[in-house]
Amino acid sequence: MKPTRHKFTILQQVMSIIPKHLVPKISRKYGIERRSRSFSPWSHVVSMVYAQLAHSLSLNDICDSLRNHKASLNSIRGATPPSRNNLSYANRNRDADMAEDLFWETLNALQSSSPKFGFERNYVGIPRRFKRTINIVDSTTIKLVAN
């Protein structure tokens, strides 16, 4: 069985969830839009979401792979691939509170369209579907020895 080919990528589907007016509104609130010249706040958001989805390891990884997929990236509301200097400067100087506001505003928009989306903000404790506590082990400190 062959998988069905789709026109939309996962990144494009995730970015379509964010309302169009939200990123410019929040970037004006934090003064980011007037200080950005070639690398727009929307392109920065798309780059950071891509870094999370692709499990990118470095700045070069993000910039090179987005440059290779420039045509697909341009179809996501005109986003442009960043240069290494632009992305580094944006990550260093742009306010991280913008990303937090973007998250909460997107969550509010999703909850207004579908009231049962996500958890309630003031919910404390383990969600009902989990019967017991889940323990996580960090394996980065365990040395593996192979013979």
C-alpha positions as MATLAB code, in Angstrom:
seq = 'MKPTRHKFTILQQVMSIIPKHLVPKISRKYGIERRSRSFSPWSHVVSMVYAQLAHSLSLNDICDSLRNHKASLNSIRGATPPSRNNLSYANRNRDADMAEDLFWETLNALQSSSPKFGFERNYVGIPRRFKRTINIVDSTTIKLVAN';
ca = [
       0.000    0.000    0.000;
       1.414    3.386   -0.992;
       1.050    6.361    1.320;
      -1.071    9.205    0.027;
       0.898   12.238   -1.055;
      -0.291   15.486    0.428;
       0.320   19.047   -0.596;
       0.755   20.214    3.001;
       3.695   19.388    5.226;
       3.458   18.844    8.972;
       5.091   22.223    9.531;
       2.532   23.934    7.325;
      -0.332   22.229    9.156;
       1.038   23.262   12.569;
       1.608   26.845   11.446;
      -1.921   27.091   10.027;
      -3.244   26.666   13.574;
      -1.787   30.044   14.578;
      -4.224   32.827   13.590;
      -2.832   35.133   10.873;
      -3.202   38.352   12.821;
      -1.590   37.083   16.020;
       2.157   37.218   15.298;
       2.134   40.791   13.903;
      -0.044   41.967   16.801;
       2.207   40.465   19.470;
       5.407   41.568   17.711;
       4.100   45.161   17.649;
       3.305   44.865   21.366;
       6.939   43.962   22.153;
       8.470   46.346   19.584;
       9.994   43.537   17.570;
       8.329   44.342   14.250;
       9.797   47.855   13.922;
      13.359   46.612   14.657;
      13.276   43.697   12.192;
      14.413   44.358    8.645;
      15.164   41.234    6.646;
      14.138   38.526    9.127;
      10.472   38.958   10.048;
       8.937   37.834   13.358;
       6.771   35.345   11.430;
       9.856   33.750    9.844;
      11.460   33.562   13.282;
       8.416   31.763   14.734;
       8.352   29.339   11.784;
      12.079   28.647   12.214;
      11.720   27.904   15.934;
       8.721   25.608   15.390;
      10.690   23.823   12.664;
      13.612   23.375   15.061;
      11.300   21.640   17.540;
       9.568   19.443   14.955;
      12.805   18.391   13.231;
      14.751   17.901   16.486;
      17.451   20.183   15.116;
      20.725   20.061   16.985;
      22.345   23.330   15.974;
      21.875   26.704   14.386;
      23.557   25.422   11.212;
      21.150   22.488   11.075;
      18.131   24.807   11.172;
      19.463   27.317    8.645;
      20.776   24.770    6.146;
      17.662   22.611    6.102;
      15.316   25.592    5.831;
      17.408   27.009    2.992;
      17.159   23.639    1.181;
      13.363   23.778    1.486;
      12.993   27.455    0.603;
      10.072   26.946   -1.806;
       8.049   24.943    0.715;
       8.873   27.469    3.425;
       7.707   30.357    1.251;
       4.276   28.710    0.948;
       3.815   29.112    4.718;
       2.538   32.703    4.629;
       5.668   33.994    2.930;
       8.217   32.857    5.507;
      11.867   33.172    4.522;
      14.793   30.974    5.570;
      17.113   32.660    8.053;
      20.810   33.236    7.671;
      22.977   32.065   10.552;
      23.655   35.632   11.667;
      19.986   36.678   11.518;
      18.776   33.677   13.502;
      21.521   34.003   16.084;
      20.842   37.729   16.515;
      17.073   37.190   16.728;
      17.419   34.453   19.348;
      19.771   36.621   21.394;
      17.931   39.967   21.223;
      14.215   39.333   20.692;
      12.055   39.076   23.795;
      11.132   35.497   24.727;
       7.900   36.747   26.328;
       6.552   37.127   22.793;
       6.686   33.348   22.343;
       4.873   32.831   25.645;
       2.148   35.317   24.691;
       1.860   33.653   21.287;
       1.345   30.283   22.977;
      -1.371   31.548   25.333;
      -3.182   33.527   22.618;
      -3.125   30.517   20.274;
      -4.418   28.307   23.075;
      -7.219   30.808   23.770;
      -8.120   30.885   20.068;
      -8.230   27.077   19.944;
     -10.299   26.874   23.123;
     -12.765   29.458   21.834;
     -13.286   27.435   18.643;
     -13.363   24.112   20.517;
     -14.150   24.597   24.237;
     -12.868   21.191   25.370;
      -9.425   21.657   23.783;
      -6.518   21.115   26.199;
      -6.458   21.216   29.959;
      -7.895   23.882   32.176;
      -5.227   26.310   33.358;
      -5.996   25.944   37.043;
      -6.018   22.134   36.969;
      -3.669   20.676   39.611;
      -2.593   17.042   39.919;
      -2.488   14.048   37.646;
      -5.002   13.983   34.774;
      -7.807   11.461   35.216;
      -6.667    9.075   32.493;
      -3.444    8.255   34.374;
      -3.930    5.766   37.177;
      -0.471    6.113   38.703;
       2.588    8.334   38.679;
       4.921    8.116   35.692;
       8.638    8.115   36.542;
      11.215    9.265   34.006;
      14.862    8.181   34.017;
      17.508   10.419   32.497;
      19.787    8.142   30.492;
      22.428   10.729   29.675;
      24.457    9.848   32.783;
      24.412    6.083   32.257;
      27.559    4.820   30.483;
      26.979    1.874   28.185;
      29.793   -0.620   27.632;
      29.750   -3.021   24.695;
      32.060   -6.027   24.398;
];
